[in-house]
Every structure is written in structure tokens, then in C-alpha cells.
XYZ file of C-alpha atoms in Angstrom:
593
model
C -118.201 235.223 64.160
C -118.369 232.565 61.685
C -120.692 233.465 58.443
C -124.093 231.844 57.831
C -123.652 228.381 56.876
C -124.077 227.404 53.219
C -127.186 226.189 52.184
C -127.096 223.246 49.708
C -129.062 222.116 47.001
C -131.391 219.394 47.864
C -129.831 216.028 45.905
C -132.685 213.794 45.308
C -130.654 211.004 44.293
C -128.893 211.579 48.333
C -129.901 209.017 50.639
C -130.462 209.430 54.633
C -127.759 207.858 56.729
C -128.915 204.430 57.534
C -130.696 204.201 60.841
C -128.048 201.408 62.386
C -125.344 203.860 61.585
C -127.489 207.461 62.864
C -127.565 205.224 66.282
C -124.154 206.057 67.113
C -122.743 207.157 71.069
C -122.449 210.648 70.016
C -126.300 210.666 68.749
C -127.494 208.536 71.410
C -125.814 210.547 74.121
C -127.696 214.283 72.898
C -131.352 211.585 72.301
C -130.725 210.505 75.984
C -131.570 213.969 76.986
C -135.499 213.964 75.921
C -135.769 210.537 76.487
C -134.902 210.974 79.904
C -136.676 213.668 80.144
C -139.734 211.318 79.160
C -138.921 208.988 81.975
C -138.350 212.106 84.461
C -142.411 213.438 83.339
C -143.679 209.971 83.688
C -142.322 209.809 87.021
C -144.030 213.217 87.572
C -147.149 212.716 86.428
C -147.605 209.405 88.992
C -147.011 211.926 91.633
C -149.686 214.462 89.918
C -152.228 211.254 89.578
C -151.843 210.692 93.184
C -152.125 214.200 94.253
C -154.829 213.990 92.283
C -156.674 211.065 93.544
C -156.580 212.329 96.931
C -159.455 214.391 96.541
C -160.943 214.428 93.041
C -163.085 211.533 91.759
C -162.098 209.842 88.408
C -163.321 212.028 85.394
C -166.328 210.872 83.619
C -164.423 210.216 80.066
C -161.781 208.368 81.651
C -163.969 205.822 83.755
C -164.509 203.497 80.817
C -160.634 203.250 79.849
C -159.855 202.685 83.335
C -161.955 200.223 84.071
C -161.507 198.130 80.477
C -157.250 198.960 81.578
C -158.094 196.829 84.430
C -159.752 193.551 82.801
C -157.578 193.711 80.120
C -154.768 193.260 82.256
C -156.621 191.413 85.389
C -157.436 188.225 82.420
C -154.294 188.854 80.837
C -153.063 187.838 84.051
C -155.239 184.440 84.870
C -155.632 183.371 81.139
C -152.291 184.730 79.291
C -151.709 187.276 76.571
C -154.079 185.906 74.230
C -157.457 186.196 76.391
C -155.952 189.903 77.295
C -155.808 190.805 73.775
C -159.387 189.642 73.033
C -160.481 191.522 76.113
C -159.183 194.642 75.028
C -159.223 194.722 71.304
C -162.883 192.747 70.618
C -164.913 193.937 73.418
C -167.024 196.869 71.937
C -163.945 199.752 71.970
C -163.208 202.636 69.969
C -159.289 202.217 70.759
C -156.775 198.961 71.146
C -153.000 200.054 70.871
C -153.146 200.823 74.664
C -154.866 197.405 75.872
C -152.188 195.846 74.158
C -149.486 197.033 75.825
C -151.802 196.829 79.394
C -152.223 193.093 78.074
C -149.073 192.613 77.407
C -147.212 194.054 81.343
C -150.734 191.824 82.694
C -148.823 188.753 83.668
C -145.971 191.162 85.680
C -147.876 194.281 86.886
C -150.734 194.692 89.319
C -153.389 197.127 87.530
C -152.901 200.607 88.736
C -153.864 203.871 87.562
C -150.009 204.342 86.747
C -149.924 201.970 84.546
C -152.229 204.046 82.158
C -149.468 206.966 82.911
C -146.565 204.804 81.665
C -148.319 203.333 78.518
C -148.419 206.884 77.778
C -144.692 208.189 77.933
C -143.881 204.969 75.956
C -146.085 207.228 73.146
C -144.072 210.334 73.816
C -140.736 207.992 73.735
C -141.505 206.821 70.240
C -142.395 210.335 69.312
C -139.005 211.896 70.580
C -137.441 209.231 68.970
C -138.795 210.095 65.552
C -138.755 214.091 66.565
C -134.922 213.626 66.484
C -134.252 211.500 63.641
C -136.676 214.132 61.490
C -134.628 216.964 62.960
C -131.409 215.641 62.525
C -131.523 213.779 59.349
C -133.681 215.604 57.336
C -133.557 219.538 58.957
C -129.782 218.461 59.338
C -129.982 220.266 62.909
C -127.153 220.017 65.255
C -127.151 217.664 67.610
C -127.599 219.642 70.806
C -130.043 222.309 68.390
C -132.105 218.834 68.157
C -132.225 217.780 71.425
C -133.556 221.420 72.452
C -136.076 221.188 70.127
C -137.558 217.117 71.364
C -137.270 218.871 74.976
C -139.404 221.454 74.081
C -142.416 219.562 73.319
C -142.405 218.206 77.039
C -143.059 221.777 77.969
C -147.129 221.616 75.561
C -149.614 222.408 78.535
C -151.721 219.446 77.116
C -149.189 216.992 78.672
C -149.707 218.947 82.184
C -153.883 218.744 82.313
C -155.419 217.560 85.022
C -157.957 216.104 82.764
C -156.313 214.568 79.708
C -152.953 214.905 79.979
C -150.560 212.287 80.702
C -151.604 211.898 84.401
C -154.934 211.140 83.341
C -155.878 207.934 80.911
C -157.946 208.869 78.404
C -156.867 208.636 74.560
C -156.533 211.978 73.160
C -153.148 212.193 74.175
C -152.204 208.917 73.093
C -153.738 210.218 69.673
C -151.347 212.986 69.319
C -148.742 211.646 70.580
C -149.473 208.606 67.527
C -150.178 211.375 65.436
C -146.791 213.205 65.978
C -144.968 209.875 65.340
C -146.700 209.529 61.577
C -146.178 212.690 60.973
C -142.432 212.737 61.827
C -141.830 209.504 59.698
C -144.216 211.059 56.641
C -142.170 214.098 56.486
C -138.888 211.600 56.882
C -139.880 209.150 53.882
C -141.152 212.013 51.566
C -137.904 213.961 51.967
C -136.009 211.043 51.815
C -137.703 208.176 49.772
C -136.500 204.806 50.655
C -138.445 201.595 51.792
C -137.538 201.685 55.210
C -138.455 205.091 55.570
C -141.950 204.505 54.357
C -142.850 201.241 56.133
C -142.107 203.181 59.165
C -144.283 205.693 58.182
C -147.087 202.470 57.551
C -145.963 201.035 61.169
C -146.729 204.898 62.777
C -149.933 205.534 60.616
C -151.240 201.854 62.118
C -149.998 202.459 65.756
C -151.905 205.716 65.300
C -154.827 204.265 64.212
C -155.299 201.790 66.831
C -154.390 204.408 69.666
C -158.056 205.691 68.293
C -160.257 205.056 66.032
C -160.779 208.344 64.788
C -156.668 208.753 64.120
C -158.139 207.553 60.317
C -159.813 210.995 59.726
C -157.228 212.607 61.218
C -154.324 211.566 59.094
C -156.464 211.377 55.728
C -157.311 215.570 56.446
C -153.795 216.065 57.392
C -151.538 213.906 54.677
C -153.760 213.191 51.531
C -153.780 216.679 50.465
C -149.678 216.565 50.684
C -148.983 213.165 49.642
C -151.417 214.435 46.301
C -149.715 216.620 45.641
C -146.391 215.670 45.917
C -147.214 212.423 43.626
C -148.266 215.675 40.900
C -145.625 218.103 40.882
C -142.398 216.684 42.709
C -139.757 214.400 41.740
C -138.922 211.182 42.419
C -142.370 210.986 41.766
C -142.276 206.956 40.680
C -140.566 205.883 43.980
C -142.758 208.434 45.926
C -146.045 206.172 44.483
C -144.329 202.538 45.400
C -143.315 204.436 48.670
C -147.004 205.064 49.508
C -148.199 202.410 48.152
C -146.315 200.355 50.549
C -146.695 202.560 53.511
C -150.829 202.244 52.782
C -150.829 198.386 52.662
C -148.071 198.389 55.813
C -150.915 200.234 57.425
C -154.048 198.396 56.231
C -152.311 195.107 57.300
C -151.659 196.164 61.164
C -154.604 197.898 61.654
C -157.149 197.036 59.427
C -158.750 194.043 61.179
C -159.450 196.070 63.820
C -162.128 198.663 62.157
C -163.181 195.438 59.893
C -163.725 193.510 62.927
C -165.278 196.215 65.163
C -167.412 198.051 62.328
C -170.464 197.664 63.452
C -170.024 199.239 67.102
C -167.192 202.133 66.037
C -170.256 203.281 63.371
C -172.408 203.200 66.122
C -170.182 205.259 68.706
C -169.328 207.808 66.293
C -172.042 207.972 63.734
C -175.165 207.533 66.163
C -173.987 207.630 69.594
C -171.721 210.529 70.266
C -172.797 213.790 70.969
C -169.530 215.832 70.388
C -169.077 214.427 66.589
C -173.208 214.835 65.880
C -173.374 218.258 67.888
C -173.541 220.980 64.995
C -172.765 223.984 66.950
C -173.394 227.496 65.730
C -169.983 228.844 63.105
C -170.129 231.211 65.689
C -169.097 228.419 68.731
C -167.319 225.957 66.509
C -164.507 228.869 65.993
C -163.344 228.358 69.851
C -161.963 225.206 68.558
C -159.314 227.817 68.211
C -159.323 229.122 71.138
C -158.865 225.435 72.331
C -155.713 224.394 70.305
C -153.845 227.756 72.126
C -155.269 226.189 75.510
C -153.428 222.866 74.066
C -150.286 224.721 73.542
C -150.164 226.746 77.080
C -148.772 230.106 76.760
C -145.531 229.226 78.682
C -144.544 227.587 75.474
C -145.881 230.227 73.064
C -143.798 232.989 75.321
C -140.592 230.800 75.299
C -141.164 231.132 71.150
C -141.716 234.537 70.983
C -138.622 234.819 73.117
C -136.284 232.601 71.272
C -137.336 234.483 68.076
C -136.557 238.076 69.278
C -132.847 235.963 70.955
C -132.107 234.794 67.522
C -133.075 238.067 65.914
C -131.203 240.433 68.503
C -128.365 238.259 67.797
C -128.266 238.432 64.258
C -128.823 242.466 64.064
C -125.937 242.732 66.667
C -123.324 240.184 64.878
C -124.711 242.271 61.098
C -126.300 238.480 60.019
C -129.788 239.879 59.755
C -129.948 239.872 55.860
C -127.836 236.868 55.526
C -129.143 235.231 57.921
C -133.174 235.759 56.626
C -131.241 234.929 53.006
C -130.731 231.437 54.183
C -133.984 230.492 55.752
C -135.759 232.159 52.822
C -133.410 229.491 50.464
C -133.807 226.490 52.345
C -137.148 226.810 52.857
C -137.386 226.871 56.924
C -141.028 227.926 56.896
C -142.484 224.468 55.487
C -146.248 224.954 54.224
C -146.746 221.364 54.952
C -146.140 221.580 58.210
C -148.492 224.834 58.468
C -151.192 222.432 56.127
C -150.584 219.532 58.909
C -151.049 221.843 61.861
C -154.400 223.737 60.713
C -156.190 220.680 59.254
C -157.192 219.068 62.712
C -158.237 222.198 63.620
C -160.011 223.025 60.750
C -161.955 219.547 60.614
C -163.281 220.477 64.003
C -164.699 223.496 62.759
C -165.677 222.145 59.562
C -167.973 219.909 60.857
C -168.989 221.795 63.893
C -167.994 219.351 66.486
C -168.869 219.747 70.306
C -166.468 221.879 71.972
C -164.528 218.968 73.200
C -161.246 220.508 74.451
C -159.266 218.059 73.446
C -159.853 216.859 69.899
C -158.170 219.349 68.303
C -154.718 218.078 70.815
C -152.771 216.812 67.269
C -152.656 220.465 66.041
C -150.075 220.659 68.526
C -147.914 219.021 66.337
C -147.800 220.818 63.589
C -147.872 224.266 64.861
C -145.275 223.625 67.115
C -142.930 222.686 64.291
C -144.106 225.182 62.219
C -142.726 228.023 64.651
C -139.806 226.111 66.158
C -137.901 224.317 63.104
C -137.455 227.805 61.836
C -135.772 229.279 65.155
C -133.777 226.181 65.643
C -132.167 226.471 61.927
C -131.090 229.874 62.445
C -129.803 229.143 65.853
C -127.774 226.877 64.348
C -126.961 229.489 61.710
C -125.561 231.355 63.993
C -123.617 229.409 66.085
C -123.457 231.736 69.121
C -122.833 230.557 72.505
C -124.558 233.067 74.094
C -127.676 232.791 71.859
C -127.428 228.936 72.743
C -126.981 229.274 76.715
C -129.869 231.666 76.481
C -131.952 229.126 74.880
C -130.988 226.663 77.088
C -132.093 229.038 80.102
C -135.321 230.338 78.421
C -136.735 226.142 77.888
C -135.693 225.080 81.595
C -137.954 227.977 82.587
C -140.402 227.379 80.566
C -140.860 223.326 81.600
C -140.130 224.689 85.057
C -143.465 226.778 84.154
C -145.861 224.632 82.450
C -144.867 221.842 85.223
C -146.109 224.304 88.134
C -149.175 225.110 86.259
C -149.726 221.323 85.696
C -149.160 220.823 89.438
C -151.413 223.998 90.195
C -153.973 222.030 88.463
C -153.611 218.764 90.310
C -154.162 220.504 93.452
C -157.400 220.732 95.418
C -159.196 223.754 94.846
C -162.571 223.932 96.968
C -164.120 220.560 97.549
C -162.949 216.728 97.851
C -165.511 215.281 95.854
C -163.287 211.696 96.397
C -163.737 211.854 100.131
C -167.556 212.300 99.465
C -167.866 209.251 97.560
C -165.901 207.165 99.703
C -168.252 208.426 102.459
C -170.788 207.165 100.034
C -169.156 203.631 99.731
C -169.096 203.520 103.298
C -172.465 204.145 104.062
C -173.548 201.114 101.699
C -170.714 199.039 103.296
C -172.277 199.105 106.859
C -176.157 199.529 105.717
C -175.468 196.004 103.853
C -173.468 194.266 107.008
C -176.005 195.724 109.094
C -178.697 193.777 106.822
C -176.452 190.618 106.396
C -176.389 191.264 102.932
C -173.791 188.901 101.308
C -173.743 190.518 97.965
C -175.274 194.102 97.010
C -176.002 195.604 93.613
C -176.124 199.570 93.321
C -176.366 201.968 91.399
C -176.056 206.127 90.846
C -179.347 207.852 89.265
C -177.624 210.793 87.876
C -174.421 211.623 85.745
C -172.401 214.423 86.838
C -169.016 214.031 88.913
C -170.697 211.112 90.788
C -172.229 208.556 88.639
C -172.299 204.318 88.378
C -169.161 204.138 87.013
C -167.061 206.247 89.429
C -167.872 204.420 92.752
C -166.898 201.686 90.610
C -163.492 202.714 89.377
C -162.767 204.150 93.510
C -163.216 200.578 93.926
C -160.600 198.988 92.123
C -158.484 200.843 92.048
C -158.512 203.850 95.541
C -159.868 201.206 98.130
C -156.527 199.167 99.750
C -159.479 196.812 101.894
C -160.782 196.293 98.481
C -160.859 192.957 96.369
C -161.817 193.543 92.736
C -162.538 190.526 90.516
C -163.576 191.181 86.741
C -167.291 191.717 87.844
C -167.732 192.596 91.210
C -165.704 193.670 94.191
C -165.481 192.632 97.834
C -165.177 194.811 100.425
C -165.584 193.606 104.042
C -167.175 190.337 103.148
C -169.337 192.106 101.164
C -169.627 191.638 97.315
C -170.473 194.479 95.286
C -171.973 194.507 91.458
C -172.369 197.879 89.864
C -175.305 197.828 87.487
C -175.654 200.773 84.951
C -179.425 201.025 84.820
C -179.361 204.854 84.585
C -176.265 204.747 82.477
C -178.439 206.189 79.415
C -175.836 209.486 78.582
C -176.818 210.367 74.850
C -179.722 210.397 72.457
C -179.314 206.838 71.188
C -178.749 205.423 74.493
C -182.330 206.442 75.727
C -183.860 205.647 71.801
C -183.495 202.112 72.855
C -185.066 201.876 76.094
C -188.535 200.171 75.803
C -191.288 202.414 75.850
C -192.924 204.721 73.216
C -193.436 207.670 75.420
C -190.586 209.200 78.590
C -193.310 208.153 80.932
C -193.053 204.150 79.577
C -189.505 204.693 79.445
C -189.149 205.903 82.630
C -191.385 203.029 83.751
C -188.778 200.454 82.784
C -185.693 201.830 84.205
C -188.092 201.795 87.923
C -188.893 197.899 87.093
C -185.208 197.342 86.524
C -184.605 199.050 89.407
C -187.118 197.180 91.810
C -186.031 194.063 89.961
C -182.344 194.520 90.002
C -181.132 196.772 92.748
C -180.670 196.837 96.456
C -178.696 200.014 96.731
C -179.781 203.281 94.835
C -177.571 207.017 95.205
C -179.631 209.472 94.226
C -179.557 213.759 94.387
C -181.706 215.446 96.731
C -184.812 217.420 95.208
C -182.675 220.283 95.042
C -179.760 218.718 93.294
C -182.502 217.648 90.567
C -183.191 220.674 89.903
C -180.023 222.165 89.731
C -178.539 218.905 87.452
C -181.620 219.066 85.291
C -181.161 222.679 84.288
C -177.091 222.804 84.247
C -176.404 219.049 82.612
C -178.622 218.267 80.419
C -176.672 216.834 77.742
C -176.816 213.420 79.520
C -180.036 212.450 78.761
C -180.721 210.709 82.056
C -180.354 213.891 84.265
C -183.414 215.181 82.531
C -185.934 212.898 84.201
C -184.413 213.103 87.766
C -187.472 214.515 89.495
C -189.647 211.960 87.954
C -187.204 209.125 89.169
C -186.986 210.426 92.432
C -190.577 210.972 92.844
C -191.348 207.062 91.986
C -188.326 206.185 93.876
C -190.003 208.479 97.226
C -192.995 206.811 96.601
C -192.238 202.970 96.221
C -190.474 200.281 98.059
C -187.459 202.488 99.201
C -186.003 203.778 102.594
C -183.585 206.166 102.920
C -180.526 205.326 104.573
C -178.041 208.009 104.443
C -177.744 211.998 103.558
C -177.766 214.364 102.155
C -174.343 213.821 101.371
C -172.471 216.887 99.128
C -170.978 215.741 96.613
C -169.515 218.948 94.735
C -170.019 222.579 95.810
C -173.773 222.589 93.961
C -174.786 218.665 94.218
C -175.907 216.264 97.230
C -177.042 212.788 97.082
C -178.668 210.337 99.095
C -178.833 206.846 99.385
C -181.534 204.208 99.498
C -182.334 200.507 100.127
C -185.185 198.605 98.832
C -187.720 196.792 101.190
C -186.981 194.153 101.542
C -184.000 193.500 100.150
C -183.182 190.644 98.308
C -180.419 189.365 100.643
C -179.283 186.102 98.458
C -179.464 186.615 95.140
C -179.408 183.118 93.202
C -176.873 184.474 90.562
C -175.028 187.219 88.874
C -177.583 190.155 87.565
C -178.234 190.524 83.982
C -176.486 193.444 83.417
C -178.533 194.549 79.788
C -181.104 196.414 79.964
């Protein structure tokens, strides 16, 4: 067996191979294998989201990208690109990378949840991209040794969730995904300091920055420390400065006119409004952010490293490379304290500052532990240069995606109750109450927040209802025209602060005006429901004054219509119309409240 190969001495004067001339048909051919693999999961995951959608209602954190997904691309496709990008970037949003692309595809595609899917794996394409320039440019892998290692990555359990993974749309995975990419092309321009390197690492910091606007926090936890203090004690040390320099102001130039311009509402989300960044849980709690990370990472993948380790070790001890072997990594430095630094830190920011357990904030720790583990394994695979020890890792990651894909469609299944057929049922019910009452156009609304809420019947709408025709504010269904109005959209502290009223009774008192004033349709939960939401979801503020609503609503100018309907295996609603109706509304409903 061929000895260990010979570790050189870093040459800081050595330049990477241009990227024109890295693109060549040998490199291409090994990248086509992850990047087809990205195209292969994207066509999964449609088929998960429709699996999906057969019987579970869209997720409460999703609703809001969905929906905004659909105007975006809905005036993008009436007005043109420009009114698209205005939509999506200026319209009170935390996040504006993917309504650009959804703008952009506006004027070609119909809006569908897919589309959310594919904006997505264009993320992951861009990070395997990077991934295998990193590993084969600066690690100096082997080409098929690199390709393993981008595959591997599609086997993270986070892609495979049923609620925020890639078959979902909501931006946490878009943030690590963003995340990855900076990281990649950070670790590319410091080891390697030319300009082109680090204005790629200012293009990947601003695309991560606008695929959320918390990516800022993020990559100042993760990189300032390192960039510090590799400006203090490493060389190159001038060109390292103008590098960053440049990278900083690449960044600040894409992205910065979108937290100048949105300011006042992303202060107001994160600094006021949300309840996960202002929750302040006990030490105690905030350490299952860890707990959370490993949920991130799925334990298919964290078997198919332990694995891979013990192949490459066996394989070393048998072929007397053990020593030698160790020798080399120990040299070259495989175990890279950066990378450790850049996989804690997102981690350790959540429990720093004793965020809600959120289960998917702490999603860009991925990232870094996963390098931190692999690069190692990969180097001395390559060491090696054993066929066997190659075929076996080969073997060991098609199991492991086969894995981590099963679980993902294990999770896509349904388990014990269609909560999308319920509110379908729900839909229908107003849909024949109204043509019953020759209503022309009908404003509802849900009382409560749970799986079923204003914003859910909304999203079924556009986008699960084929008889449906959704416009950018209302959609009609059987001659029918529909207008959701989020009255009892109040989920956090802040949100019920500004209601009018000094006292819950005056505040309650409003919402019922609106209501009277406003609606024709009202979904409500039974008394028992109340009860049961009251005690078990209290963290949106409106479910804690459901037996007060109800009451007034029993007691007023309501009949009900329809139920109890079950909505989930602990929750049933019912519906009401107000008497009389107002059957011919004079215009659009002011929808602030």
C-alpha cells in the first residue's frame, strides 16, 4: 500500500487555481454528483409537500411566507419585476433574498407551494458549489473524496423535517444554507487571500443576510472572533485587512439598504415583538438548544461518522498507517479550531441569550460541526488511498441518505388526524351558508391560534382549492368572494399592547365591535376547546381570552351554523354568522385594527 502522502508546508505567497480554470470536465463531472443530487431532493421534497398537504394544514410559521410568496409573484406577474420586488422586499418583512427570486420566476410560473421548495435547493446548489471548491482547493481533497463529502450534507435530518425543512417554506433553512455558503467562501479567502476570493465571501455574507435578517448576528458571533484574530497573529496580515475590508463594503453595498430601509419594522419584530428572541428561559431550558442542534443533525448522519471513523481507523491499524497516518493529520492541522469556533457559536448565542426553544435557530450549527468531524475523515481517507475503505464509504453514505430520506418521509406521513380535511370541511360550510344567504362577498375570520387560525383557511385557499380563484386580496370560490380579516390575529405581547383599551375587558370590547362591524363569518372552538387552548397555548396572547369572546359572541348578534367540527385530536370549532348579515358590502374592509 502506498505510504501516507506528504504533507507540505503551507506557501503563503501560493495562489488558488483560478476559478475559470478549477471549472474543468474532470471537476465538473465529480460536482455533477451533489448537484444532482440537489435536483434529485428537490424533486423529493415536492412529493413530501404533497404528501404532506393531503392531510396536514399549513404550519403556523410558514403561513406568512407563503402567502407574501404568492403576491410577490402574483404582481410580479401583472406589473413586472419591479412592482414584485417592492412587494417582497418593502412590505414590512424580516427576509427578501427569497421574494426575489419568487419575483423574479413571477412572469413564467404560477405560484405554488413548490416554488418555495425550489427557491430552496437553488440555496443548497450554491452551497455545494462552494462546499467543493473549499474542499478541493483549499483541503486539496480528491476529487471523488470531495464529492462524498458535498453528498453527505444532503443526508442533515434538518433538510428532511416536516416542519422546516426543504419541503416546507419557512427561512431557517434558507439561513443555513446562506450561512454555509459564507462560511465556505470565508474559510476560502482567508486561506487563500486574493480579491476574488473575498468579494465572494462579501456576495455570500449579503445573500445571507437578506435570506434573514437575523443572518447579521449570526455571522458577526461566528467570523469576527476569527477574522480578529487572524488580522493579529497571522501573515499576510496587510492583504488579509484590504481583503476584509472589501468583503465588508461588498456586503454593506448588497444588503445594506435593506435593514436601512426596513429599520423601523425589523427593530420592532425582533426587539419588541417576538417572543422566542425576548423569552429568557431558565440556564436550565436554554441548554436543550443542544439537544436541538443533534435533532438538526439526525443521528443517521452522526452514525454514518462514527462509522467512517472506526473504517478509516480499522484500515490504518490493519495496513500498520496508524502512527503515520495520525502524524499527518496532527501536521496539517485536519482538526481546524475555526471550524469547531464556527460550529458552537450559533449554538452558544442561543444559549447565551436564553432564546425560546425554537428548534430551528440553532439549524447553521450544522455547518460547522459537520465539517468539523468530516474534513478530518475525508483527509485520511484520502491518506490512505484504499479501495476498500473508499467502496465502504461509498456504501455506508447511500445508506445513510437512504435513512434520513425514510425518516423524512415517515414524517410527511399522516399520523392520527387530517386536520386539512377538517378545514376544508370548514371552508365548505361557509361556502354554502353564504350561497344559501346570497351573500356576494363574505369576510371571516378564526378566534383562536392553534393549527387552525385566520391565516390557514387563507393559505388552503390559494393555494389547496383547484375551484379556487385567488386575487391579491380576496378569493372566489363559487361566485363567492372571500376576504380574510385578522381581527384576532393578536399572537404576542406587543400585538395585544396596542389594541385600544386600558383594561382586557376594553380590549376585549374592541376586537367584539370589530367583529360586529367587520365580519359575517366567525370559526370559533367549542367551550371545551377554550378551555383546553387556554391552558395548553397560551403563548399566543389571543387564546387567553377565548371564553370571554365566546361568551359575548353566544350572547350577541350570532347564529350558529355549523359544528362542532374537530379540528385536531384535542380541538373543535364552530362556525357562526351574524344577524343579519351585511350581504353587499359598499367596499373592501379596512383591514387595521
Amino acid at each position: 500500500m502506498p505510504e501516507p502522502c506528504e504533507i507540505k508546508k503551507a506557501n503563503p505567497n501560493h495562489h488558488a487555481v483560478p476559478i475559470q480554470r478549477w471549472l474543468n470536465l474532470r471537476s465538473l463531472a465529480w460536482l455533477s454528483l451533489p448537484l444532482v443530487g440537489c435536483v434529485l431532493l428537490g424533486l423529493y421534497c415536492c412529493e413530501l409537500n404533497r404528501q404532506l398537504y393531503e392531510h396536514k394544514n399549513p404550519f403556523f410559521d410558514s403561513l406568512s411566507y407563503y402567502e407574501s410568496l404568492f403576491r410577490v409573484m402574483t404582481i410580479s406577474g401583472t406589473d413586472g419585476f419591479p412592482s414584485g420586488m417592492k412587494e417582497g422586499c418593502f412590505n414590512y418583512t424580516t427576509v427578501c433574498l427569497p421574494f426575489i427570486f419568487a419575483a423574479t420566476v413571477g412572469e413564467w410560473v404560477e405560484p405554488t407551494r413548490f416554488v418555495g421548495i425550489w427557491i430552496q435547493v437553488s440555496y443548497l446548489v450554491l452551497f455545494q458549489i462552494s462546499l467543493f471548491y473549499y474542499l478541493t482547493q483549499i483541503k486539496k481533497l480528491r476529487l471523488p473524496t470531495a464529492a462524498l463529502g458535498c453528498l453527505t450534507f444532503l443526508a442533515t435530518a434538518c433538510l428532511f423535517f416536516s416542519n422546516g425543512g426543504l419541503s416546507d417554506f419557512r427561512m431557517d433553512i434558507g439561513l443555513c444554507l446562506t450561512f454555509g455558503i459564507t462560511i465556505c467562501w470565508y474559510l476560502v479567502a482567508i486561506a487563500k487571500p486574493n480579491l476574488t476570493h473575498f468579494v465572494l465571501f462579501g456576495i455570500a455574507a449579503a445573500f445571507c443576510c437578506l435570506s434573514r435578517a437575523t443572518a447579521p448576528i449570526y455571522l458577526v458571533v461566528s467570523l469576527a472572533p476569527l477574522a480578529l484574530i487572524e488580522l493579529i497573529h497571522a501573515d499576510n496580515r496587510k492583504k488579509k485587512l484590504i481583503g476584509l475590508t472589501v468583503a465588508t463594503l461588498t456586503t454593506i453595498a448588497l444588503a445594506g439598504w435593506f435593514f436601512i430601509l426596513n429599520f423601523d419594522y425589523l427593530y420592532y419584530y425582533y426587539a419588541v415583538w417576538n417572543t422566542d428572541a425576548n423569552a429568557k428561559i431558565p440556564w436550565n431550558e436554554a441548554l436543550l438548544h443542544l439537544k436541538l442542534t443533534q435533532r438538526c443533525l439526525g443521528n443517521p448522519l452522526i452514525y454514518f461518522i462514527v462509522i467512517l471513523q472506526a473504517g478509516v481507523g480499522i484500515t490504518a491499524i490493519v495496513h500498520h498507517q496508524l502512527r503515520a497516518v495520525t502524524k499527518a493529520a496532527w501536521k496539517a492541522g485536519d482538526i481546524d479550531l475555526r471550524i469547531a469556533w464556527i460550529g458552537i457559536s450559533p449554538v452558544a448565542l442561543m444559549i447565551a441569550c436564553r432564546a425560546g426553544l425554537n428548534p430551528f435557530v440553532c439549524m447553521p450549527a450544522v455547518i460547522g460541526l459537520l465539517l468539523l468531524f468530516l474534513i478530518p475523515i475525508l483527509k485520511n481517507q484520502d491518506r490512505l488511498n484504499d479501495t476498500r475503505l473508499t467502496i465502504f464509504a461509498w456504501i455506508c453514505l447511500t445508506f445513510c441518505l437512504v435513512t434520513a430520506s425514510f425518516r423524512g418521509w415517515e414524517q410527511h406521513q399522516e399520523t392520527s388526524f387530517n386536520s386539512m380535511a377538517a378545514q376544508q370541511q370548514i371552508i365548505d360550510h361557509i361556502i354554502t351558508d353564504s350561497a344559501e344567504q346570497n351573500f356576494a362577498l363574505v369576510n371571516y375570520a378564526v378566534m383562536h391560534t392553534t393549527d387552525i387560525n385566520t391565516k390557514s383557511l387563507k393559505s388552503i385557499l390559494l393555494f389547496d382549492r383547484e375551484d379556487a380563484t385567488a386575487n391579491l386580496n380576496s378569493v372566489t370560490l363559487k361566485q363567492t368572494q372571500l376576504i380574510d380579516q385578522p381581527i384576532f390575529s393578536k399572537y404576542a405581547a406587543a400585538d395585544w399592547a396596542v389594541i385600544p383599551g386600558l383594561t382586557d375587558s376594553e380590549k376585549l370590547s374592541h376586537l367584539f365591535q370589530l367583529t360586529n362591524k367587520r365580519l359575517n363569518y366567525l370559526v370559533l372552538p367549542d367551550l371545551p376547546s377554550c378551555i383546553t387552548i387556554e391552558k395548553t397555548v397560551p403563548q399566543n396572547y389571543i387564546n387567553r381570552h377565548l371564553q370571554s369572546l365566546r361568551t359575548k359572541i353566544e350572547t350577541g348578534n350570532w347564529k350558529l351554523i355549523a359544528g362542532p367540527i374537530q379540528t385536531n385530536e384535542t380541538e373543535a370549532a364552530e362556525i357562526w354568522r351574524r344577524i343579519p348579515p351585511d350581504a353587499s358590502p359598499s367596499k373592501l374592509p379596512d383591514n387595521r385594527d
